[in-house]
Tab-separated table of C-alpha atoms in Angstrom:
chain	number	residue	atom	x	y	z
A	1	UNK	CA	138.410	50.624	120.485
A	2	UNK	CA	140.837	53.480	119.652
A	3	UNK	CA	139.250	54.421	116.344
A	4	UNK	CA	135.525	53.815	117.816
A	5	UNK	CA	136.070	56.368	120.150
A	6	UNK	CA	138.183	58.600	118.003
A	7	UNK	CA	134.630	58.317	115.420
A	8	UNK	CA	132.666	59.530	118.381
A	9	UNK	CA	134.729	62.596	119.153
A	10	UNK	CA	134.746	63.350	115.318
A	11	UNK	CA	130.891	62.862	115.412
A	12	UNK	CA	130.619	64.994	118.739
A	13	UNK	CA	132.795	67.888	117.103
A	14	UNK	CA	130.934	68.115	113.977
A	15	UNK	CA	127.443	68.555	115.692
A	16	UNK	CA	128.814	70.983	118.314
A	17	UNK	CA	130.314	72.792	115.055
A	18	UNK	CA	127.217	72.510	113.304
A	19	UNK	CA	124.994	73.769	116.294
A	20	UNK	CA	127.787	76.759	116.858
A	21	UNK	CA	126.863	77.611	112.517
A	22	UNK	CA	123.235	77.248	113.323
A	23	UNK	CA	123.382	79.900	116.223
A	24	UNK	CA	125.532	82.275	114.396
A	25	UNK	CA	123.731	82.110	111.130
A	26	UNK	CA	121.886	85.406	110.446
A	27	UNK	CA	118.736	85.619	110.631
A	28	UNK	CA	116.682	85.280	107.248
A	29	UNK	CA	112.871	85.096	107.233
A	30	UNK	CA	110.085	85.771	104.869
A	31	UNK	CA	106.943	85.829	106.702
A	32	UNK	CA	103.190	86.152	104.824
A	33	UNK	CA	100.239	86.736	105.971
A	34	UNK	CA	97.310	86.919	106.626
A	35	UNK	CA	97.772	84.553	109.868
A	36	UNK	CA	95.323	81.886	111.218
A	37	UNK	CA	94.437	83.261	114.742
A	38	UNK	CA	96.451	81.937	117.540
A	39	UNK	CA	97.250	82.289	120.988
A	40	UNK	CA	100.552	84.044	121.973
A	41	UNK	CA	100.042	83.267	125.902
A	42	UNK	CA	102.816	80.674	126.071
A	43	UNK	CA	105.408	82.928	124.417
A	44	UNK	CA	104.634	85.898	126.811
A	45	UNK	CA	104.697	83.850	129.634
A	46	UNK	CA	107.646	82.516	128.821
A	47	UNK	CA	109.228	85.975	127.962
A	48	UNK	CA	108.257	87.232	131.503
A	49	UNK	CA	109.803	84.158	133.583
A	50	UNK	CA	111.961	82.136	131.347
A	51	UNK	CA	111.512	78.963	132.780
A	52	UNK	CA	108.754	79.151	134.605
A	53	UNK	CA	106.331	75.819	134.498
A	54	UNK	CA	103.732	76.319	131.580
A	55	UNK	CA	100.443	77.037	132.460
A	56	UNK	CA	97.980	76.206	129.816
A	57	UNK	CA	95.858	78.996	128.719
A	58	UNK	CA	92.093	78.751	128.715
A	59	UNK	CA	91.467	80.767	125.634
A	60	UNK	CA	89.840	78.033	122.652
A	61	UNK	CA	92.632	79.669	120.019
A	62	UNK	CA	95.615	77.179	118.812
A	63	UNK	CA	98.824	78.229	119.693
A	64	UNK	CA	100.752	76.576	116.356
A	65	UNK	CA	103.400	77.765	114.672
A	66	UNK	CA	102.228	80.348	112.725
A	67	UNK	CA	103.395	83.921	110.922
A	68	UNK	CA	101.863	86.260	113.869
A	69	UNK	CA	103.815	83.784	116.304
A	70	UNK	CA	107.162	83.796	114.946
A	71	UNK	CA	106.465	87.827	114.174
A	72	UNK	CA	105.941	88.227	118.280
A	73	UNK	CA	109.220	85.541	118.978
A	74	UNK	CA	111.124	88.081	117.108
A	75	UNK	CA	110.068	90.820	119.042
A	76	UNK	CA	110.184	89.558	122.287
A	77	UNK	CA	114.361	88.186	121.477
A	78	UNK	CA	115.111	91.590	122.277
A	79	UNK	CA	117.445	92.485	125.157
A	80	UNK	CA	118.503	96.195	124.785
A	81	UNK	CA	116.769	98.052	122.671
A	82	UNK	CA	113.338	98.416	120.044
A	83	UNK	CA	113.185	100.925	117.656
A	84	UNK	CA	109.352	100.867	116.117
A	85	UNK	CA	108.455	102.774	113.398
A	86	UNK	CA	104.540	102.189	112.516
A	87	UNK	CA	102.043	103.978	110.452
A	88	UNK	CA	99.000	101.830	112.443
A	89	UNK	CA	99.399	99.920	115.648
A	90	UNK	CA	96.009	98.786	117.089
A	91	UNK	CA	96.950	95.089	117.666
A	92	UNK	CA	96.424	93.846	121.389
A	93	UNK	CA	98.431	90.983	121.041
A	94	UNK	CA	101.630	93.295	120.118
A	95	UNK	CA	101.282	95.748	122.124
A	96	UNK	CA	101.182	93.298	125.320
A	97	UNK	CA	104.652	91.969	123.384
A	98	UNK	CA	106.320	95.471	123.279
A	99	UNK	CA	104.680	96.741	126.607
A	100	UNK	CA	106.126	93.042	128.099
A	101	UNK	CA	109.590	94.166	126.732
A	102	UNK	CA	108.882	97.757	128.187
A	103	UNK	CA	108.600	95.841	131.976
A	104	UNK	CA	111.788	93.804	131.234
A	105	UNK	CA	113.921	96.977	131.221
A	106	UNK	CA	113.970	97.146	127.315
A	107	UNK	CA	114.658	100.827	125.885
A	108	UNK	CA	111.249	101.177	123.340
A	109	UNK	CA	110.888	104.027	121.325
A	110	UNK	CA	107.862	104.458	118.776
A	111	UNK	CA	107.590	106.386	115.857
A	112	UNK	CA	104.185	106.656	114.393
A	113	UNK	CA	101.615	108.533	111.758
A	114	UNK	CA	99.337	111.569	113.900
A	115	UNK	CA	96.716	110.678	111.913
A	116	UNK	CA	96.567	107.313	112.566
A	117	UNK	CA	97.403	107.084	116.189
A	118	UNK	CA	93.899	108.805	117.095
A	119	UNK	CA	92.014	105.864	115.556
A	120	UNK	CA	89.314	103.956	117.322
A	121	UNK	CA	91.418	100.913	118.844
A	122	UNK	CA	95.050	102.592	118.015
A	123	UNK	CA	97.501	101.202	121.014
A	124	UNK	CA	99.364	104.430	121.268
A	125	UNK	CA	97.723	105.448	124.005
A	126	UNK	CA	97.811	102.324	126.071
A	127	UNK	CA	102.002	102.194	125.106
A	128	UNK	CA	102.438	106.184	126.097
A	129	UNK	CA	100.168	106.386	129.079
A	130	UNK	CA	102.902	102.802	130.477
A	131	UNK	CA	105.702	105.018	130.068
A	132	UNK	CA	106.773	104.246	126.425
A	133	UNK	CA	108.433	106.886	124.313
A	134	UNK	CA	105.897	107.809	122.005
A	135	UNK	CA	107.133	110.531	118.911
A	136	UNK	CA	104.581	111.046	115.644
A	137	UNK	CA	104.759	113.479	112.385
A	138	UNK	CA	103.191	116.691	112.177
A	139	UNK	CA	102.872	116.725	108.564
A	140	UNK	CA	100.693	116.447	106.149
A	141	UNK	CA	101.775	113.338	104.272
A	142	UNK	CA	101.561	109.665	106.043
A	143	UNK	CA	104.547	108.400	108.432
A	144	UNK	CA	103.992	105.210	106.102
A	145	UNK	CA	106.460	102.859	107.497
A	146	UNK	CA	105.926	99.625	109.136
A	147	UNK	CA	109.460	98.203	110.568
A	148	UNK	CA	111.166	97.284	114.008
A	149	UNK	CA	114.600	97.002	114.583
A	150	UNK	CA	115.601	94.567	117.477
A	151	UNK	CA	118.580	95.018	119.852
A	152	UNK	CA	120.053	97.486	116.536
A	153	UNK	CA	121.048	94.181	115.169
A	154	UNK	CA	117.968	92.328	113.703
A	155	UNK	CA	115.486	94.228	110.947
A	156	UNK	CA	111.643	93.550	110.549
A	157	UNK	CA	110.109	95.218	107.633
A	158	UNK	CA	107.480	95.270	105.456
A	159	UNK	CA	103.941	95.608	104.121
A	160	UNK	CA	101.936	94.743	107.437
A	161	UNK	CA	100.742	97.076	110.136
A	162	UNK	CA	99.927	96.467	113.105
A	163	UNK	CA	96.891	95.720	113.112
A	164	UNK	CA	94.978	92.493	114.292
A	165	UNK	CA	92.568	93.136	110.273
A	166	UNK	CA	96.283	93.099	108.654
A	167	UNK	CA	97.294	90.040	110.434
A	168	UNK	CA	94.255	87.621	110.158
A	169	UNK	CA	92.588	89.105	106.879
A	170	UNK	CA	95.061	90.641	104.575
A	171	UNK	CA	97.944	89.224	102.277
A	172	UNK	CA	101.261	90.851	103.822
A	173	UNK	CA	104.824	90.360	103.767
A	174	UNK	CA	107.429	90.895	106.377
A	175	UNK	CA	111.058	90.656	106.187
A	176	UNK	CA	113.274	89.431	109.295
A	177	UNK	CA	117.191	90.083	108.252
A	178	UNK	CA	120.182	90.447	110.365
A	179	UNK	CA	122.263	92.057	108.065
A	180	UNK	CA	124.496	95.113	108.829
A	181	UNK	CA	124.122	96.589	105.738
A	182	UNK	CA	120.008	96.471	105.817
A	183	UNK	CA	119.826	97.499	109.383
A	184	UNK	CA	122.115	101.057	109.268
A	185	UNK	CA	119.950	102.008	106.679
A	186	UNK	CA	116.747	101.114	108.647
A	187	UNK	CA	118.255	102.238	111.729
A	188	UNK	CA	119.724	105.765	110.476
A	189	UNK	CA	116.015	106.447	108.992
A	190	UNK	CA	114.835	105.752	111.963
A	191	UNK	CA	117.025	108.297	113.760
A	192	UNK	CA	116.477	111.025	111.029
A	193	UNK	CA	112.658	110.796	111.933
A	194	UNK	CA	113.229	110.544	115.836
A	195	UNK	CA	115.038	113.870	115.783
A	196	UNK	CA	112.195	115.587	113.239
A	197	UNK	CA	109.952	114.626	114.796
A	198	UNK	CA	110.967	115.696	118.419
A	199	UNK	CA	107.985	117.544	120.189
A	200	UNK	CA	111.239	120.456	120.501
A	201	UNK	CA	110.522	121.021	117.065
A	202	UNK	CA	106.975	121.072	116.384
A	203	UNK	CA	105.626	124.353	114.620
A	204	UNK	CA	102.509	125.443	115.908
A	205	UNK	CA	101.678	127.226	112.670
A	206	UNK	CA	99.611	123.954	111.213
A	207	UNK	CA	101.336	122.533	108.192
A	208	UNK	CA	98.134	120.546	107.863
A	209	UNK	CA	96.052	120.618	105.042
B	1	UNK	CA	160.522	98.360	79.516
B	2	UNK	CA	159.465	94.967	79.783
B	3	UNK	CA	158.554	95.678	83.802
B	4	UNK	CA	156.570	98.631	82.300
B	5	UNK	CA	154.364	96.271	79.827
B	6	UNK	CA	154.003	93.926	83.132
B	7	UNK	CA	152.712	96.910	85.223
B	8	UNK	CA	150.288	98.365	82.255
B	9	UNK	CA	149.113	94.540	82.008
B	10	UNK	CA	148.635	93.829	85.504
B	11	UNK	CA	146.647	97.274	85.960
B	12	UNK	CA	144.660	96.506	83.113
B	13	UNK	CA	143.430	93.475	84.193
B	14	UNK	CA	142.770	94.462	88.330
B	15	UNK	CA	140.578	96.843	86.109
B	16	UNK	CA	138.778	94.003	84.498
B	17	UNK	CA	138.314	92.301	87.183
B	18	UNK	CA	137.146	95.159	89.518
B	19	UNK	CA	134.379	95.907	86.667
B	20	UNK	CA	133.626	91.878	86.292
B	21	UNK	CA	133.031	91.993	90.360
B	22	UNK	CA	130.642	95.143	89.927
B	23	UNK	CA	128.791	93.484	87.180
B	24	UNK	CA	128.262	90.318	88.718
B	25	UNK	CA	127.693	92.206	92.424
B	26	UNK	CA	124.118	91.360	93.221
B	27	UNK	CA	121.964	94.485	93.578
B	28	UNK	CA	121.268	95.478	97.539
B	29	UNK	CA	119.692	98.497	97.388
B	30	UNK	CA	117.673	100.622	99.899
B	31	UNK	CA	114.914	103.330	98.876
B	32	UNK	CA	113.746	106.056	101.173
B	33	UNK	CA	110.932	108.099	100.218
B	34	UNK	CA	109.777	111.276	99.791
B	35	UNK	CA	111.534	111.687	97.031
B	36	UNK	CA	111.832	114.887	94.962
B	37	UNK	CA	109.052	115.390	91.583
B	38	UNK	CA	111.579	114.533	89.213
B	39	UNK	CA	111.206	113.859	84.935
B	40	UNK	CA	112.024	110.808	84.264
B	41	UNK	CA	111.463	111.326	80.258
B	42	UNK	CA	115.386	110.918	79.752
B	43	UNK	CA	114.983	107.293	81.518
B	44	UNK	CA	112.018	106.205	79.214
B	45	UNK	CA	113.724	107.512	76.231
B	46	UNK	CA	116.803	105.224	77.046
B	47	UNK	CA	114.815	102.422	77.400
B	48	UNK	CA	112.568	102.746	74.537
B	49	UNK	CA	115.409	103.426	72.231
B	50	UNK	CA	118.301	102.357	73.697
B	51	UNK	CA	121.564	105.137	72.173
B	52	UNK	CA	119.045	107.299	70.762
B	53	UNK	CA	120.361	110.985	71.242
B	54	UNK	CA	118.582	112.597	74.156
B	55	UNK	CA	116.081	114.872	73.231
B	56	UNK	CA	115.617	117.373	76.692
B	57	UNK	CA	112.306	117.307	78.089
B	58	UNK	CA	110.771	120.803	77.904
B	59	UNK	CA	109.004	119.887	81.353
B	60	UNK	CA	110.693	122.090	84.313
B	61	UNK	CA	111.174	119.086	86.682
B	62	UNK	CA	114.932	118.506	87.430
B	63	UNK	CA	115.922	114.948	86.251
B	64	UNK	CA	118.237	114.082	89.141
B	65	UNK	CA	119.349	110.893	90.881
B	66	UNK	CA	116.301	110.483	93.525
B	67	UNK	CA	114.587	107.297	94.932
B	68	UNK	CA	112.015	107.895	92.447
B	69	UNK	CA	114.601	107.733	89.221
B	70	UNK	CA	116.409	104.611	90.827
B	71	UNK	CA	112.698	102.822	90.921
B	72	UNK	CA	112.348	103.549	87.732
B	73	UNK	CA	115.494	102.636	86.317
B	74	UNK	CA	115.306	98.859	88.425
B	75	UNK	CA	112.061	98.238	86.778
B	76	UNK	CA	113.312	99.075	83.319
B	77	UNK	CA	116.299	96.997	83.589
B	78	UNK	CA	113.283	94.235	82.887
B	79	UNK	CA	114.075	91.991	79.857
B	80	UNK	CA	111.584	88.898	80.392
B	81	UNK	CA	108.982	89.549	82.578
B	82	UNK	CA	108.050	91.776	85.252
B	83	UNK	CA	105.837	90.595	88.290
B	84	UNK	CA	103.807	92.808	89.747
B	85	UNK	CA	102.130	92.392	93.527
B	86	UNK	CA	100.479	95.898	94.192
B	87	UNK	CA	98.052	97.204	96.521
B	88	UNK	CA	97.246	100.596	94.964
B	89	UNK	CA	98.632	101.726	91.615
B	90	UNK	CA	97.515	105.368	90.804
B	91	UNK	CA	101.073	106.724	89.504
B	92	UNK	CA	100.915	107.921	86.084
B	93	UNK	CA	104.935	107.669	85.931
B	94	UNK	CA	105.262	104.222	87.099
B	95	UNK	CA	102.268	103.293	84.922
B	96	UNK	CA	104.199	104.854	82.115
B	97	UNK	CA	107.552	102.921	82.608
B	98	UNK	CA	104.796	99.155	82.913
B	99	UNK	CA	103.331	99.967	79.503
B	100	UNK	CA	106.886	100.441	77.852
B	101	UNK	CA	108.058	96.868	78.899
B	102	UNK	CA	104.872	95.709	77.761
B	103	UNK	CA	105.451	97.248	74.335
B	104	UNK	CA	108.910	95.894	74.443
B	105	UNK	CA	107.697	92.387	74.999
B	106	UNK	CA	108.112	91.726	78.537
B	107	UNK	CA	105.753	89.339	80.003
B	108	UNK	CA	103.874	91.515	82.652
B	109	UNK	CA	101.088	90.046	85.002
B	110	UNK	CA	99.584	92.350	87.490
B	111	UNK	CA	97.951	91.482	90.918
B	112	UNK	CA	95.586	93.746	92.363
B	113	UNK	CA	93.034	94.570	95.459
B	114	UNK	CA	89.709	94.908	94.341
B	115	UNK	CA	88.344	97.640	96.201
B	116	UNK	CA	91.769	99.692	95.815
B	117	UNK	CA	91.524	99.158	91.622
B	118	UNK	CA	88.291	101.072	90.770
B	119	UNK	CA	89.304	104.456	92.755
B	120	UNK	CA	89.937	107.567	91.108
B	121	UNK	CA	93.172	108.083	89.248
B	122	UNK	CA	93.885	104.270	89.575
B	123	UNK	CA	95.798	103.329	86.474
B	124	UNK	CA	94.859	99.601	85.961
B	125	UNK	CA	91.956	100.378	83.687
B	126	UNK	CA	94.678	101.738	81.664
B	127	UNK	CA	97.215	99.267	81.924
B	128	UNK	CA	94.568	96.466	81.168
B	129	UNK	CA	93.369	98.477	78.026
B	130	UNK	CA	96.679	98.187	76.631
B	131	UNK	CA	96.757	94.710	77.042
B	132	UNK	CA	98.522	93.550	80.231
B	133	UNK	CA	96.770	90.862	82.204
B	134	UNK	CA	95.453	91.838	85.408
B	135	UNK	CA	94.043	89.738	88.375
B	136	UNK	CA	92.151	90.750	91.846
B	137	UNK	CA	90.871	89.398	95.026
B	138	UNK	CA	87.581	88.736	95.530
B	139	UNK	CA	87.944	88.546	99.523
B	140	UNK	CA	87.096	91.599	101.896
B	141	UNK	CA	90.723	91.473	103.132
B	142	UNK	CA	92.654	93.217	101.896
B	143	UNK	CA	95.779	92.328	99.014
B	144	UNK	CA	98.282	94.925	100.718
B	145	UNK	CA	101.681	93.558	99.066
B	146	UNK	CA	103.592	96.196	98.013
B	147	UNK	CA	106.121	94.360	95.361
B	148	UNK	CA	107.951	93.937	92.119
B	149	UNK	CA	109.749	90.659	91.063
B	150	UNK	CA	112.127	91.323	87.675
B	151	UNK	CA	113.186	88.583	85.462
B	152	UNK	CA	112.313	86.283	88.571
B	153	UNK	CA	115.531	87.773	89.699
B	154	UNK	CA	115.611	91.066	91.204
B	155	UNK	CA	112.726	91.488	94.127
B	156	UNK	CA	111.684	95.390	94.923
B	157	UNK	CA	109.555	95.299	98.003
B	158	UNK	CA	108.101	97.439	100.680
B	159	UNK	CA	105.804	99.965	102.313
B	160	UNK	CA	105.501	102.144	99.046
B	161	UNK	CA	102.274	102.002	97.538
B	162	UNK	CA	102.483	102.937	93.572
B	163	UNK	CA	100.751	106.028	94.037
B	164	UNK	CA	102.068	109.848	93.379
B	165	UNK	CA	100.774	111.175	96.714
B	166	UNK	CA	102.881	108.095	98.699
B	167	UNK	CA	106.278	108.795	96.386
B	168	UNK	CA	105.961	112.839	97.051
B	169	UNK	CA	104.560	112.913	100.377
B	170	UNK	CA	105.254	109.934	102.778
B	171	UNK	CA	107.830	108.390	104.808
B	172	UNK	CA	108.854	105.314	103.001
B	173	UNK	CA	111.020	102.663	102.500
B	174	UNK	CA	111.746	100.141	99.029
B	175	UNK	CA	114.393	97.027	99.517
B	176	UNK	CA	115.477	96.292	95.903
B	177	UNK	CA	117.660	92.652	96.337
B	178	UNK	CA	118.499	90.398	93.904
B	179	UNK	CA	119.008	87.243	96.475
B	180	UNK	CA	117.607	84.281	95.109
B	181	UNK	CA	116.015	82.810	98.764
B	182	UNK	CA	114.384	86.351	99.013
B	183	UNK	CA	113.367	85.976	95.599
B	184	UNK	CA	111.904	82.144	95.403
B	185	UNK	CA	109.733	82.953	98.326
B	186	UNK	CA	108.236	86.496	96.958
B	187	UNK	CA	107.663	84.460	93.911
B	188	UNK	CA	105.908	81.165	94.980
B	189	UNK	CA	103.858	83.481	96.845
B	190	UNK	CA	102.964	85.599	93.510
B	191	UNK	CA	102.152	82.291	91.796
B	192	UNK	CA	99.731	81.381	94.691
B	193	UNK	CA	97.726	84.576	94.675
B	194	UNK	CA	98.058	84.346	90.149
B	195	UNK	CA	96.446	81.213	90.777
B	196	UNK	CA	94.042	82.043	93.774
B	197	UNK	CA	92.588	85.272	91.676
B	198	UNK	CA	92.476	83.086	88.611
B	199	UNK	CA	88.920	84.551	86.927
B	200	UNK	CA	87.880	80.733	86.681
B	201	UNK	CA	87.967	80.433	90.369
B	202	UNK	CA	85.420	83.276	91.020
B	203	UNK	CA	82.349	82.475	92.617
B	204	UNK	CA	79.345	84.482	92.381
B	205	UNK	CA	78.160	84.610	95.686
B	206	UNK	CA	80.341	87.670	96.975
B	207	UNK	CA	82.108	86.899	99.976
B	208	UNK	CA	82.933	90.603	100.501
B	209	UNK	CA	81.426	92.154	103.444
């Protein structure tokens, strides 16, 4: 009886140990698209009232597993703080993610390209006009990044922008990593270009050609 | 004046071993662009004739350590093959550095989006005239990868599109990461599209829009 239960504490103690290895693991993901459509209700709902009773949404999409999916779980894990930095941002479905995040007291900022913000469908306006800090070049070259950085912890780059063609047509990569070394890179970028591209410094001589 | 011999030894091999741990460090690399117009006719050179004396380059471009240079130099470290994933390739440099592993023997195979490869200054016209095998979508979306595999080793990916305008004008960023989950993943997802845009998978009745 002695060594039964001294087996079960063994067992017991190796899955809480694995299950501790699992949480702290870093994050490594390789996500391609394009995506199969899907409905992203469920997550937002659940990001708004964790634990609220699922209500199932009426919309005819799946809402599987899929790269958009995990791309919007990502997002929405964040707690403090989302750095964007995004040459074209026109999806709905995202922007309903970061404006969510926006609500729950998350500190957004967005960097993004002047000549693509303008755009016929570009979310910019939607994400400014709710409150969110909104900064863009004023150059004549592209602002051609496409990455997030979650909670200054968690890095999501790559080829995709934000944009629902990208997601459901195109082949794309994106990169999730929490890795220090990958993310102060990422993140100090991402503070050069806040600071140029504060509207303090705008020249209103046109560099534009 | 034995204690000496023990000291000289000892240093010598924390030496050895400190070089041995740089060697076999894997590369983690991060590329921001703009980057300086640099020459990168020293780098070619090297790598055409490896301990030939340098001849200077009579072009006045300074040929300085720049994101740009460091591209360059990870895709000539090539000795097998070189995969290429690329939405746009218009850079006459980069084009230049593809044909020299080619001559040198490296297996190169080229992916490509079909609408992107006939623009002006594109350079895959040239690249397939000297030889290297090239394959395209025949979709309307887009094939908006942005990558490199060396060796099946070393995986450069990004936001940079291989074009002069992107290296010397835009905000970007290239990961270069030789991390063989990162790698096996970039790769099974290059053999899908080699075999997707297989030429004996075309059909004839265009599905582009």
């Amino acid at each position: 009886r002695a060594a039964g239960a001294l087996a079960a504490a063994a067992v017991t103690a190796v899955a809480l140990a694995v299950a501790a290895w699992r949480r702290a693991r870093p994050v490594r993901e390789v996500l391609f698209f394009p995506s199969p459509p899907c409905c992203i209700e469920a997550l937002l709902a659940e990001a708004a009232e964790p634990g609220a009773p699922a209500r199932p949404c009426p919309c005819p999409l799946p809402s599987g597993d899929t790269a958009l999916s995990r791309l919007v779980r990502r997002l929405l894990s964040a707690r403090r703080s989302l750095d964007l930095c995004l040459f074209s941002f026109s999806c709905p479905q995202l922007a309903r993610a970061v404006q969510l995040l926006h609500r729950r007291g998350v500190r957004i900022r967005l960097v993004t390209d002047a000549q693509y913000m303008g755009l016929h469908g570009s979310q910019i306006g939607r994400l400014r006009h709710a409150g969110i800090q909104v900064r863009h070049d004023q150059h004549s070259g592209y602002m051609h990044h496409k990455f997030a950085i979650v909670d200054r912890r968690m890095l999501i780059t790559g080829s995709l922008n934000w944009t629902t063609q990208a997601i459901q047509s195109n082949r794309e990569n994106v990169l999730v990593v929490e890795d220090a070394e990958y993310v102060k890179a990422f993140q100090e970028e991402f503070e050069r270009i806040w600071e140029e591209y504060n509207p303090a410094n705008y020249s209103f001589f046109s560099e534009k050609q």
